[in-house]
PDB file of C-alpha atoms in Angstrom:
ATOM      1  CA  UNK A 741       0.000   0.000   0.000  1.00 75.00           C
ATOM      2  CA  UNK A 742       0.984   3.518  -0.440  1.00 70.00           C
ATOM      3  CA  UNK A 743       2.444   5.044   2.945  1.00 75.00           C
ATOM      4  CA  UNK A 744       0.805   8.296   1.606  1.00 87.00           C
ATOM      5  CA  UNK A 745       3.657  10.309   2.337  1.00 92.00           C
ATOM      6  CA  UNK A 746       5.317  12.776   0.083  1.00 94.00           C
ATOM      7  CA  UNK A 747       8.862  14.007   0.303  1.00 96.00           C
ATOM      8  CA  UNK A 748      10.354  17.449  -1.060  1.00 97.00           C
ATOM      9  CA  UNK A 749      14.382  17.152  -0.368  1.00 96.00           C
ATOM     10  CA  UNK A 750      17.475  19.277  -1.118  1.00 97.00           C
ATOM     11  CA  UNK A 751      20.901  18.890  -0.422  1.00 96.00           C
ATOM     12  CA  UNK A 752      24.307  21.407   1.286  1.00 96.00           C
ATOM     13  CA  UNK A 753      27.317  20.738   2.327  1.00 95.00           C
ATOM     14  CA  UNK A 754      29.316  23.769   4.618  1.00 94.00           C
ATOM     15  CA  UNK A 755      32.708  25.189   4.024  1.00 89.00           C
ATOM     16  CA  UNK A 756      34.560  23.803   6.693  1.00 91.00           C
ATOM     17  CA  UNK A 757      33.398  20.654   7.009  1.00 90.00           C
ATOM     18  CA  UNK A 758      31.137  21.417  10.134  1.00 92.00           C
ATOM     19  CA  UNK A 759      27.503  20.468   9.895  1.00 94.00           C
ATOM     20  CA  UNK A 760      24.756  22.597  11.607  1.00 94.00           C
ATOM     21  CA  UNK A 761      23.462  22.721  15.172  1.00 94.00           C
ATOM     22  CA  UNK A 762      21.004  20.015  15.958  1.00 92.00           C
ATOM     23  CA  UNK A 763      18.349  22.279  17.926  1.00 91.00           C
ATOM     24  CA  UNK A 764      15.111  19.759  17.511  1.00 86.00           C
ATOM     25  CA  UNK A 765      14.712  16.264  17.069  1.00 88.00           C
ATOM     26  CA  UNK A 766      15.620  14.979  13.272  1.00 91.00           C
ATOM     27  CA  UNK A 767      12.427  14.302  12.196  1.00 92.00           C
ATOM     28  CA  UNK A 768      10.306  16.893  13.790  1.00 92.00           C
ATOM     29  CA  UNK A 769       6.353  16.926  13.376  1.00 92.00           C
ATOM     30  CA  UNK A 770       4.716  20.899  12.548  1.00 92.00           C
ATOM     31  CA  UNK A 771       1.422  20.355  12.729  1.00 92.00           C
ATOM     32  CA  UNK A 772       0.225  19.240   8.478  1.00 95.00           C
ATOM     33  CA  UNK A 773       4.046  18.748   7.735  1.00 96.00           C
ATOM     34  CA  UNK A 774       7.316  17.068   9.595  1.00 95.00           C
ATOM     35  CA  UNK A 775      10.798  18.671   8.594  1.00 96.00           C
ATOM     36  CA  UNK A 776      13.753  15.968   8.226  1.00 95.00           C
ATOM     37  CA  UNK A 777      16.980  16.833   8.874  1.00 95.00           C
ATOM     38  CA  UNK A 778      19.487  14.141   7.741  1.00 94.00           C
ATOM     39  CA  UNK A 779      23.585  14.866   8.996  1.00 94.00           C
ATOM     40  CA  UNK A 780      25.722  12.848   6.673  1.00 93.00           C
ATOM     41  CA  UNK A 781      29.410  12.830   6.371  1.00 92.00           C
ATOM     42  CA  UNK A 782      32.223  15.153   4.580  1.00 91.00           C
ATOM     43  CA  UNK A 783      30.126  18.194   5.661  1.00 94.00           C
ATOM     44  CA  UNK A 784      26.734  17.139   3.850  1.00 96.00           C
ATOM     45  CA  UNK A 785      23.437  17.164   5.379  1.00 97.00           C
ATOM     46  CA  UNK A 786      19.916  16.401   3.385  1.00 96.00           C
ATOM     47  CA  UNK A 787      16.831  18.439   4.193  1.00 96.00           C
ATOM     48  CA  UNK A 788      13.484  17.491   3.754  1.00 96.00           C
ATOM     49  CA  UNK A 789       9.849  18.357   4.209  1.00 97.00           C
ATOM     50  CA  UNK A 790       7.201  15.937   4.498  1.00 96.00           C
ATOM     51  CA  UNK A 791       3.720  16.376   3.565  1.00 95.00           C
ATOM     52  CA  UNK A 792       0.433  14.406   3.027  1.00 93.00           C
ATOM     53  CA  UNK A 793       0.082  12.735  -0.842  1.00 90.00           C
ATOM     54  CA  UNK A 794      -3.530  14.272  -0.010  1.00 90.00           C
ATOM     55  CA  UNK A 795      -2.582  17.896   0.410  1.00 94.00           C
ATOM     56  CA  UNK A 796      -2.416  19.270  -2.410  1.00 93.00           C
ATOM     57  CA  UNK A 797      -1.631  22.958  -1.153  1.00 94.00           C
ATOM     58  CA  UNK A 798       1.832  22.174  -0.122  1.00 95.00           C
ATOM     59  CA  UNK A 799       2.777  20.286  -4.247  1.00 94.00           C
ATOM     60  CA  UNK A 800       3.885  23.602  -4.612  1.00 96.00           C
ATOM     61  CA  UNK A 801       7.059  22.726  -2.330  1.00 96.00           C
ATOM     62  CA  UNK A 802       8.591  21.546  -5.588  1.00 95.00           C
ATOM     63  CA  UNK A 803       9.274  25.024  -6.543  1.00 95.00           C
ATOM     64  CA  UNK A 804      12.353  26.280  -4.661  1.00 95.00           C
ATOM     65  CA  UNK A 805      12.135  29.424  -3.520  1.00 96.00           C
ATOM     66  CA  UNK A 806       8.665  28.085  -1.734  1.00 97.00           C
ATOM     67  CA  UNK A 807      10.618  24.865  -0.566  1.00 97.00           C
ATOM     68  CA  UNK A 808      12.872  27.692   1.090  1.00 97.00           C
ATOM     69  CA  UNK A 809      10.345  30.350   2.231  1.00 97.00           C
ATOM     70  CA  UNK A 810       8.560  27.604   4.148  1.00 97.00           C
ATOM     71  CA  UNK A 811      11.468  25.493   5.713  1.00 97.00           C
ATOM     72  CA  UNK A 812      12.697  29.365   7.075  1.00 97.00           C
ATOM     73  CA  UNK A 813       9.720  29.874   8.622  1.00 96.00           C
ATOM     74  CA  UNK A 814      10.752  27.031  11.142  1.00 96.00           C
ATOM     75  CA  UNK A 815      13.143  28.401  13.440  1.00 95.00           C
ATOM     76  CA  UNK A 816      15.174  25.031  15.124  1.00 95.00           C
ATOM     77  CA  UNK A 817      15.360  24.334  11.569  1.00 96.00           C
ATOM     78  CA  UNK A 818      15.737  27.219   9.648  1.00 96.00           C
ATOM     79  CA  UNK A 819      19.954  27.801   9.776  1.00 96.00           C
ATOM     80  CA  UNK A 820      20.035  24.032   7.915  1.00 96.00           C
ATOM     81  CA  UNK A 821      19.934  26.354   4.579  1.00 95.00           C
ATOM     82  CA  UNK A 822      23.134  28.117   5.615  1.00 93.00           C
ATOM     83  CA  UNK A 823      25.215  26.263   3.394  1.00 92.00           C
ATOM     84  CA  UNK A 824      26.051  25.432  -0.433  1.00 93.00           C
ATOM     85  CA  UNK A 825      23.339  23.856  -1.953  1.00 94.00           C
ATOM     86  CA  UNK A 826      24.439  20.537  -3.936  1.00 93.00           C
ATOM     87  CA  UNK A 827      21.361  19.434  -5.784  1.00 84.00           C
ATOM     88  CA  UNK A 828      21.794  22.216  -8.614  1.00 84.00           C
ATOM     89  CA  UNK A 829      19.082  23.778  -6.614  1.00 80.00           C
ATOM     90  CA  UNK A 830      16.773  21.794  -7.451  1.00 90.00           C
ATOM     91  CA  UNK A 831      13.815  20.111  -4.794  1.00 95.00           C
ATOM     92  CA  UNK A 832      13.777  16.639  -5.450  1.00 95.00           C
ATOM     93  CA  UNK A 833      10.266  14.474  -4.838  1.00 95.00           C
ATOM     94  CA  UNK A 834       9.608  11.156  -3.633  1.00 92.00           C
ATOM     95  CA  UNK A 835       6.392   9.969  -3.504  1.00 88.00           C
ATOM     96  CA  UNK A 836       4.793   6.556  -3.672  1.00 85.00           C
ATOM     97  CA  UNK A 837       6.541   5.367  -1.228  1.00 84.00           C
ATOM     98  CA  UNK A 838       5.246   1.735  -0.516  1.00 82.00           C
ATOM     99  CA  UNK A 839       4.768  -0.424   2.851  1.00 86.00           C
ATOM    100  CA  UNK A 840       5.093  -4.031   1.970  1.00 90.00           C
ATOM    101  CA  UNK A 841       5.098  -6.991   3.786  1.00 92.00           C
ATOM    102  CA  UNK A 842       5.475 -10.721   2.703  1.00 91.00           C
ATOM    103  CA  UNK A 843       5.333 -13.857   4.485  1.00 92.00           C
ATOM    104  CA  UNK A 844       6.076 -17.242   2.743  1.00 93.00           C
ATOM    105  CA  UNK A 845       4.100 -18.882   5.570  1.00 94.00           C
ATOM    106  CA  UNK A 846       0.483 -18.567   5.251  1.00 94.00           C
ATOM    107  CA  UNK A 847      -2.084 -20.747   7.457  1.00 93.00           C
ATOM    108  CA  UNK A 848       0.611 -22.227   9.104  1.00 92.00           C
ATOM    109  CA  UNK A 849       2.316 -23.698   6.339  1.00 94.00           C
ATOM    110  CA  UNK A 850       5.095 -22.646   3.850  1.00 95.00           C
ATOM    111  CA  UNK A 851       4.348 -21.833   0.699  1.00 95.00           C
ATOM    112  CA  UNK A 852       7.396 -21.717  -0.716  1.00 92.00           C
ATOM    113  CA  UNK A 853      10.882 -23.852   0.438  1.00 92.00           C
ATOM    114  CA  UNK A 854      14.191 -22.657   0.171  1.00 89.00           C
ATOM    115  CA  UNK A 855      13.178 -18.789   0.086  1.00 91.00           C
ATOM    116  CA  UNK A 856      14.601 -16.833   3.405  1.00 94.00           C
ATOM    117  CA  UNK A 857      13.397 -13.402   2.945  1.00 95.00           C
ATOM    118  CA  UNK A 858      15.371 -10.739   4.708  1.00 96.00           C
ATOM    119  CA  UNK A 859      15.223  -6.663   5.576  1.00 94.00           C
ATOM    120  CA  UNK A 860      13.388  -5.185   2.634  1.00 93.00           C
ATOM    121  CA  UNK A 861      12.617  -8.429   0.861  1.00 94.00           C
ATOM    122  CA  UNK A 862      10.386  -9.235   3.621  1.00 95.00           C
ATOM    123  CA  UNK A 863       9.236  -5.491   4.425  1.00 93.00           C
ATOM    124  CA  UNK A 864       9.761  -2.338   4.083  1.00 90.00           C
ATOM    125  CA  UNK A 865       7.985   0.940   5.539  1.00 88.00           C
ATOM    126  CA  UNK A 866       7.854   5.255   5.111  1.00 86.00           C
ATOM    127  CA  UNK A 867      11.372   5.719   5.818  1.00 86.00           C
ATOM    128  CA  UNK A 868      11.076   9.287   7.870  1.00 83.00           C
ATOM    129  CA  UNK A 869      11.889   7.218  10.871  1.00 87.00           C
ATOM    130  CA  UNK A 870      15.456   5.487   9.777  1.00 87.00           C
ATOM    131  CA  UNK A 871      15.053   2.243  10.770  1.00 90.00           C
ATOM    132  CA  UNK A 872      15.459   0.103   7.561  1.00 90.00           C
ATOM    133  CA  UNK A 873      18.868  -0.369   8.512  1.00 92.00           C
ATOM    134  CA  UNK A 874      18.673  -1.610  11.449  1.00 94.00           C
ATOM    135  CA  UNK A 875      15.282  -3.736  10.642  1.00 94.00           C
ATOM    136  CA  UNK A 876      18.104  -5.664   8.464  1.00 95.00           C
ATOM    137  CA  UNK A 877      20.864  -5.613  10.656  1.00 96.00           C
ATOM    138  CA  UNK A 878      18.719  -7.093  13.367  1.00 96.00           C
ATOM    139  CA  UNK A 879      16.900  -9.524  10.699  1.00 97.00           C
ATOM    140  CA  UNK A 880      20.445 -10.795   9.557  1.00 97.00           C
ATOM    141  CA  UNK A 881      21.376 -11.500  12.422  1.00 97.00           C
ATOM    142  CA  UNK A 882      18.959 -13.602  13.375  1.00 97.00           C
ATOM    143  CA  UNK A 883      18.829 -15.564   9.990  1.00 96.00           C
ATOM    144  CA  UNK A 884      22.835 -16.331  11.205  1.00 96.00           C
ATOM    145  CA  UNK A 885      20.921 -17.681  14.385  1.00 95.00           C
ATOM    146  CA  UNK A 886      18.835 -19.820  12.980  1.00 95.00           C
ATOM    147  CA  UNK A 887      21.111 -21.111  10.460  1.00 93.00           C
ATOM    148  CA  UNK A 888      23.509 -22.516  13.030  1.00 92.00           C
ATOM    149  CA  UNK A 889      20.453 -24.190  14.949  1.00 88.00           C
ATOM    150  CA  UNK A 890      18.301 -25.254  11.749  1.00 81.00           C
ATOM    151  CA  UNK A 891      18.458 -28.849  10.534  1.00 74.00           C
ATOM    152  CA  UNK A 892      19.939 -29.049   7.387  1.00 75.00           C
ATOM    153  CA  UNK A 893      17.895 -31.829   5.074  1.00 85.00           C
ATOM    154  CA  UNK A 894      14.320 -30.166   6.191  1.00 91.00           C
ATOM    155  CA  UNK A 895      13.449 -27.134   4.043  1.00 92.00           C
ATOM    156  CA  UNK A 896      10.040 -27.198   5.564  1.00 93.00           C
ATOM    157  CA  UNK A 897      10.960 -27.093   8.929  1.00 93.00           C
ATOM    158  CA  UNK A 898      13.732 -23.913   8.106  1.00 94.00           C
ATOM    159  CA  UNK A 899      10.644 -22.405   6.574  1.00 94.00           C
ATOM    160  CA  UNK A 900       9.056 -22.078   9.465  1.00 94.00           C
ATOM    161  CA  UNK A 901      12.046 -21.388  12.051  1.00 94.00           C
ATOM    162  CA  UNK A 902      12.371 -18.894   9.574  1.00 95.00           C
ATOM    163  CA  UNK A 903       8.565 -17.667   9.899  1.00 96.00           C
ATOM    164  CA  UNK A 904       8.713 -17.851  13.969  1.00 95.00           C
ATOM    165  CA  UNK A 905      11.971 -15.892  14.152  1.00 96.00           C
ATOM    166  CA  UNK A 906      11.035 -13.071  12.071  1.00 96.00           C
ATOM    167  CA  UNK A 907       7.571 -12.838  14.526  1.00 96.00           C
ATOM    168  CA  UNK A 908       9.730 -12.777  17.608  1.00 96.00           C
ATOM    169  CA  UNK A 909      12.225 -10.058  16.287  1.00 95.00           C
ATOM    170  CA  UNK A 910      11.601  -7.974  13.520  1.00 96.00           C
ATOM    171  CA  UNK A 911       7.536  -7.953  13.027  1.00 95.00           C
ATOM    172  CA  UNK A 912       6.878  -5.927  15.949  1.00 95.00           C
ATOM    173  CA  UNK A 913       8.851  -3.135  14.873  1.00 94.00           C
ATOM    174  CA  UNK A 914       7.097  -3.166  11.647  1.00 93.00           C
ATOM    175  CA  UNK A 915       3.999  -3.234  13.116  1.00 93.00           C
ATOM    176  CA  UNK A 916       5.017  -0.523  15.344  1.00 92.00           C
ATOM    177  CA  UNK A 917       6.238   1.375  12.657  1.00 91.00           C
ATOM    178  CA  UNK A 918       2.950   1.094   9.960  1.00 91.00           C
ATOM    179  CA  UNK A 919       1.049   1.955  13.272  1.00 91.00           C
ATOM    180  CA  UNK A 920       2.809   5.414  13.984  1.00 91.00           C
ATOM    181  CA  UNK A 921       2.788   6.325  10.270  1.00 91.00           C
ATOM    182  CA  UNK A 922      -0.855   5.449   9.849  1.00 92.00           C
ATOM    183  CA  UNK A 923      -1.083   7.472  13.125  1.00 94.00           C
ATOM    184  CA  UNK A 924       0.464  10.543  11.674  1.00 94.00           C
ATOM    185  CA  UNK A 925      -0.648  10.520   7.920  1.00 93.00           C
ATOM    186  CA  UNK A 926      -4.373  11.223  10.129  1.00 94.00           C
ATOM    187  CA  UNK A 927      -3.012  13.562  12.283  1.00 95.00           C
ATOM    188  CA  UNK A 928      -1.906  15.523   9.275  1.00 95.00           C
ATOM    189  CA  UNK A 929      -5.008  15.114   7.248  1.00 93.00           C
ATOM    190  CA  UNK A 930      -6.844  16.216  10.339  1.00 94.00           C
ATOM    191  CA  UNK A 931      -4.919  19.047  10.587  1.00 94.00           C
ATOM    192  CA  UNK A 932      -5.685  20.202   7.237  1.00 94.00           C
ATOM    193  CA  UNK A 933      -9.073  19.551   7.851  1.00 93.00           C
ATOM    194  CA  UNK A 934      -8.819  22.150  10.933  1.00 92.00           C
ATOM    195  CA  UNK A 935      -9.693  19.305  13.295  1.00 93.00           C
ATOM    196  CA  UNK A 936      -8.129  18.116  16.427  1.00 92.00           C
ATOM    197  CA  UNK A 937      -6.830  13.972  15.844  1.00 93.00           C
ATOM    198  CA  UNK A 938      -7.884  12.411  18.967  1.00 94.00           C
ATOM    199  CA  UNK A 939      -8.066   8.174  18.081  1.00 94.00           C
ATOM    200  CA  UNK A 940      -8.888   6.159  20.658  1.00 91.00           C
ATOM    201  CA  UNK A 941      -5.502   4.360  20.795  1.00 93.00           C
ATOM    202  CA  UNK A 942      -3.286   4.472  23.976  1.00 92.00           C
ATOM    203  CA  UNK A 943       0.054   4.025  22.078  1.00 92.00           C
ATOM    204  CA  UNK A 944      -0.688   7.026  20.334  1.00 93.00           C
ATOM    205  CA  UNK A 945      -1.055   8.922  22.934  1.00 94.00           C
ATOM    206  CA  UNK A 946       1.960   7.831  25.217  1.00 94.00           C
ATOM    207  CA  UNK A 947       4.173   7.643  21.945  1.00 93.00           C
ATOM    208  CA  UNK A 948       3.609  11.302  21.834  1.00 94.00           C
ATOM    209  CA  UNK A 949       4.012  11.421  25.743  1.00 95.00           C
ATOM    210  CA  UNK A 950       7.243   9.925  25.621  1.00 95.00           C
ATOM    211  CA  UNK A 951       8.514  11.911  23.261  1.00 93.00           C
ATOM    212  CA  UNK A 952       7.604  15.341  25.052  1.00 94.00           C
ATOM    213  CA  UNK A 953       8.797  13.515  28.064  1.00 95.00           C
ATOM    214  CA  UNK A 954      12.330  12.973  27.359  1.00 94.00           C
ATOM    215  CA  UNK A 955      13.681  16.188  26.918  1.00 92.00           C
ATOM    216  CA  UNK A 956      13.024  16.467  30.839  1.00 94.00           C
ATOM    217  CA  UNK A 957      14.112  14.140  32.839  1.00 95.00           C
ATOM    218  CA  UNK A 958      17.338  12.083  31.979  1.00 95.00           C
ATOM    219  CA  UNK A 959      16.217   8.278  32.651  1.00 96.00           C
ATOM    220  CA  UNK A 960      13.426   9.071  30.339  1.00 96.00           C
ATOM    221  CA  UNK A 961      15.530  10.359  27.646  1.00 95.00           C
ATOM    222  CA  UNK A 962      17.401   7.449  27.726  1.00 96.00           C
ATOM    223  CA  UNK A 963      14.776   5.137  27.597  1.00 96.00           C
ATOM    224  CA  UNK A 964      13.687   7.088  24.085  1.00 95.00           C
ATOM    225  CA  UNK A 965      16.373   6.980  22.691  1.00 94.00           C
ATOM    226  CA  UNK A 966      16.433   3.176  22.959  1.00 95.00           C
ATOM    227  CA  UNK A 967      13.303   3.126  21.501  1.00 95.00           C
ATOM    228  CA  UNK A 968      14.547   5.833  18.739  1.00 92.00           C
ATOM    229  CA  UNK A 969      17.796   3.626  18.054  1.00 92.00           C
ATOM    230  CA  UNK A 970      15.781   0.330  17.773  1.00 94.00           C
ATOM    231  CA  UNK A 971      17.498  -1.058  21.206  1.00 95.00           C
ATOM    232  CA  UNK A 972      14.200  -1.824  22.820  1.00 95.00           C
ATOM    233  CA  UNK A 973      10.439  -1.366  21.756  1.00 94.00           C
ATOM    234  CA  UNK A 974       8.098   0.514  23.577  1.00 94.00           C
ATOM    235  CA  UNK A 975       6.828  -1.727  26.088  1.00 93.00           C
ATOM    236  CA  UNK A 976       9.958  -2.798  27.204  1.00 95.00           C
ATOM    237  CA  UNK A 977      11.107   0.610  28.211  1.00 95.00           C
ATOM    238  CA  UNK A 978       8.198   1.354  29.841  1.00 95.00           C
ATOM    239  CA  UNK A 979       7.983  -1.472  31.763  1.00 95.00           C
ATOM    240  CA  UNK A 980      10.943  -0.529  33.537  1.00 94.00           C
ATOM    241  CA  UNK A 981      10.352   0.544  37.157  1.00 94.00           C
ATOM    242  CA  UNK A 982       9.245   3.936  37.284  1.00 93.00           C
ATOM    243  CA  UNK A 983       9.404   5.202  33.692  1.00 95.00           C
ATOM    244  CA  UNK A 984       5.754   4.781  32.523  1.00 95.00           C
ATOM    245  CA  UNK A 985       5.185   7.340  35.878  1.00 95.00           C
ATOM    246  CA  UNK A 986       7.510   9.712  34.927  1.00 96.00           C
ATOM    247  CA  UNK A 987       6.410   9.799  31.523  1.00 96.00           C
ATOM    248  CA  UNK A 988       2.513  10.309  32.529  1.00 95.00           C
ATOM    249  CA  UNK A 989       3.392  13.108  34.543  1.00 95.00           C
ATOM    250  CA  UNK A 990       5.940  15.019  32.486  1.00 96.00           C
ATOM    251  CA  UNK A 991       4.191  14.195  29.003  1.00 94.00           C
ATOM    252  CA  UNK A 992       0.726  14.174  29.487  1.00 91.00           C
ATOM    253  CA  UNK A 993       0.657  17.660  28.240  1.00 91.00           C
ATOM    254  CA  UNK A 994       2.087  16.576  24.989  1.00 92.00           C
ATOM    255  CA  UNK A 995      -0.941  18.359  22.916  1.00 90.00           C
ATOM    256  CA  UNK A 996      -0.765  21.706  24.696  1.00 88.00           C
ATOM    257  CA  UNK A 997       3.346  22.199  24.132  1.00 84.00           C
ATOM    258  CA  UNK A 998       4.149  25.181  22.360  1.00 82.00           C
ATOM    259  CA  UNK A 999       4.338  25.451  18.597  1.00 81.00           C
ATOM    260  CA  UNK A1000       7.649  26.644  16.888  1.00 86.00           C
ATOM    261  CA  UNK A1001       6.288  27.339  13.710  1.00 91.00           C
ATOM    262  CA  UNK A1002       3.277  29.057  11.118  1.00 94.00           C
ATOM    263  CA  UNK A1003       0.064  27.656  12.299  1.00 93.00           C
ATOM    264  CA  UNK A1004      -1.624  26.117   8.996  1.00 94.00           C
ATOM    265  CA  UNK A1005      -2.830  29.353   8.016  1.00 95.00           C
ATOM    266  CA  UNK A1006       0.368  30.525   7.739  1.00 95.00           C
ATOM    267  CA  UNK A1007       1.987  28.360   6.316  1.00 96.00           C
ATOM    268  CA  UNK A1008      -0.752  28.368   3.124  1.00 96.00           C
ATOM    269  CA  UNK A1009      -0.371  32.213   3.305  1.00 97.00           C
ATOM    270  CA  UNK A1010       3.663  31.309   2.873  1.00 97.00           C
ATOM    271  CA  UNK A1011       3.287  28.715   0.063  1.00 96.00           C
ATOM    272  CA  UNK A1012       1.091  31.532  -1.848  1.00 94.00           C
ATOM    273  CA  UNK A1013       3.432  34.306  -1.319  1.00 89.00           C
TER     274      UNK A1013
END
């Protein structure tokens, strides 16, 4: 299925080799957009806004000097243009971007022998959140596990060691994953509808919690950014003694933190300019 996400991206590298301040997190929701902010290496960083595929007000990003006029408008992000732009200055789109997930087991039984599907061959999702590389790392590794333990002369039975592994370590960070997309592409389109997204959905809620959270108190933070570098899903880190408090009381207010950026009027009235 289409992740319904659309990407406008440019490229700069600095003078001296020094990339820009990180003052916000990398991928950073504004209310009907997120800005991306990729640090690579050599002094070259990628930018990018992401939009709704159903928003058809902000296809104008193409353009340049809009792409620029509206990423300026966001101030933690806004000093990411202060470099030379490498792209020919040009906004590059990606669009279409698919989620995709295969299983060779169906039912309980294979359906195909001799076919270990791995990282993106098995699935892939939106990629704003980074984690394809580690979905693989973690997925190889565990194909090297059950390749040591697997008996050789029984392609039906590797099948579905195979199938089990892939359920116990990879799925539920897809799943995780598709559900925090799905989550956002509504918030955005409710946004743009002038509507408040309120699903009934209690990972929604204290994925948003955490996040506001862990700027403010230090075990919480670190407990994020296990979740943020794929070292431990959600409910583990919250089932740690303590956190799940903290993060009720410091992020319940998640919905009523300040907004560094044009409110949706603005930021039409921007795109038009």
């Amino acid at each position: 299925e289409d992740c319904g996400f659309v990407y406008f991206t440019r490229h700069f590298r600095s003078a001296d080799g020094a990339l820009p301040p990180i003052l916000g997190s990398l991928l950073m929701p504004c209310g009907t957009l997120s800005t991306l902010t990729l640090p690579a290496d050599n002094g070259t960083w990628g930018l990018g806004i992401v939009a709704s595929g159903h928003d058809p007000a902000l296809r104008a990003l193409k353009d340049r000097d809009t792409w620029m006029r509206v990423w300026t408008s966001f101030p933690l992000v806004a000093h990411w243009v202060d470099g030379e732009p490498i792209d020919g200055g040009e906004v590059a789109v990606m669009a279409r971007i698919p989620d995709r997930h295969r299983s060779f087991v169906v039912d309980g039984e294979p359906v195909a022998t001799g076919v270990l599907a791995v990282g993106d061959a098995w699935a892939c999702t939106n990629p704003s959140l980074g984690r394809g590389i580690s979905f693989g790392a973690i997925h190889a590794r565990a194909l090297r596990d059950v390749l040591r333990r697997a008996p050789g002369d029984d392609p039906v039975a590797l099948a579905l060691q195979w199938h089990d592994e892939t359920l116990a370590t990879v799925e539920p960070w897809y799943r995780g994953t598709l559900s925090f997309d799905r989550h956002r592409l509504a918030d955005i389109d409710a946004g743009i509808a002038g509507e408040e997204y309120r699903p009934d959905d209690p990972a929604w809620e204290i994925t948003n919690a955490l996040a506001d959270a862990a700027p403010k108190d230090p075990e919480v933070f670190r407990a994020f950014l296990r979740v943020v570098g794929v070292l431990a899903l959600p409910e583990e880190v919250l089932a740690r003694p303590g956190v799940l408090d903290k993060v009720i009381e410091l992020g319940s207010g998640w919905r009523d933190a300040p907004f560094l950026g044009p409110s949706r009027e603005e930021l039409l009235a921007i795109v038009a300019a």
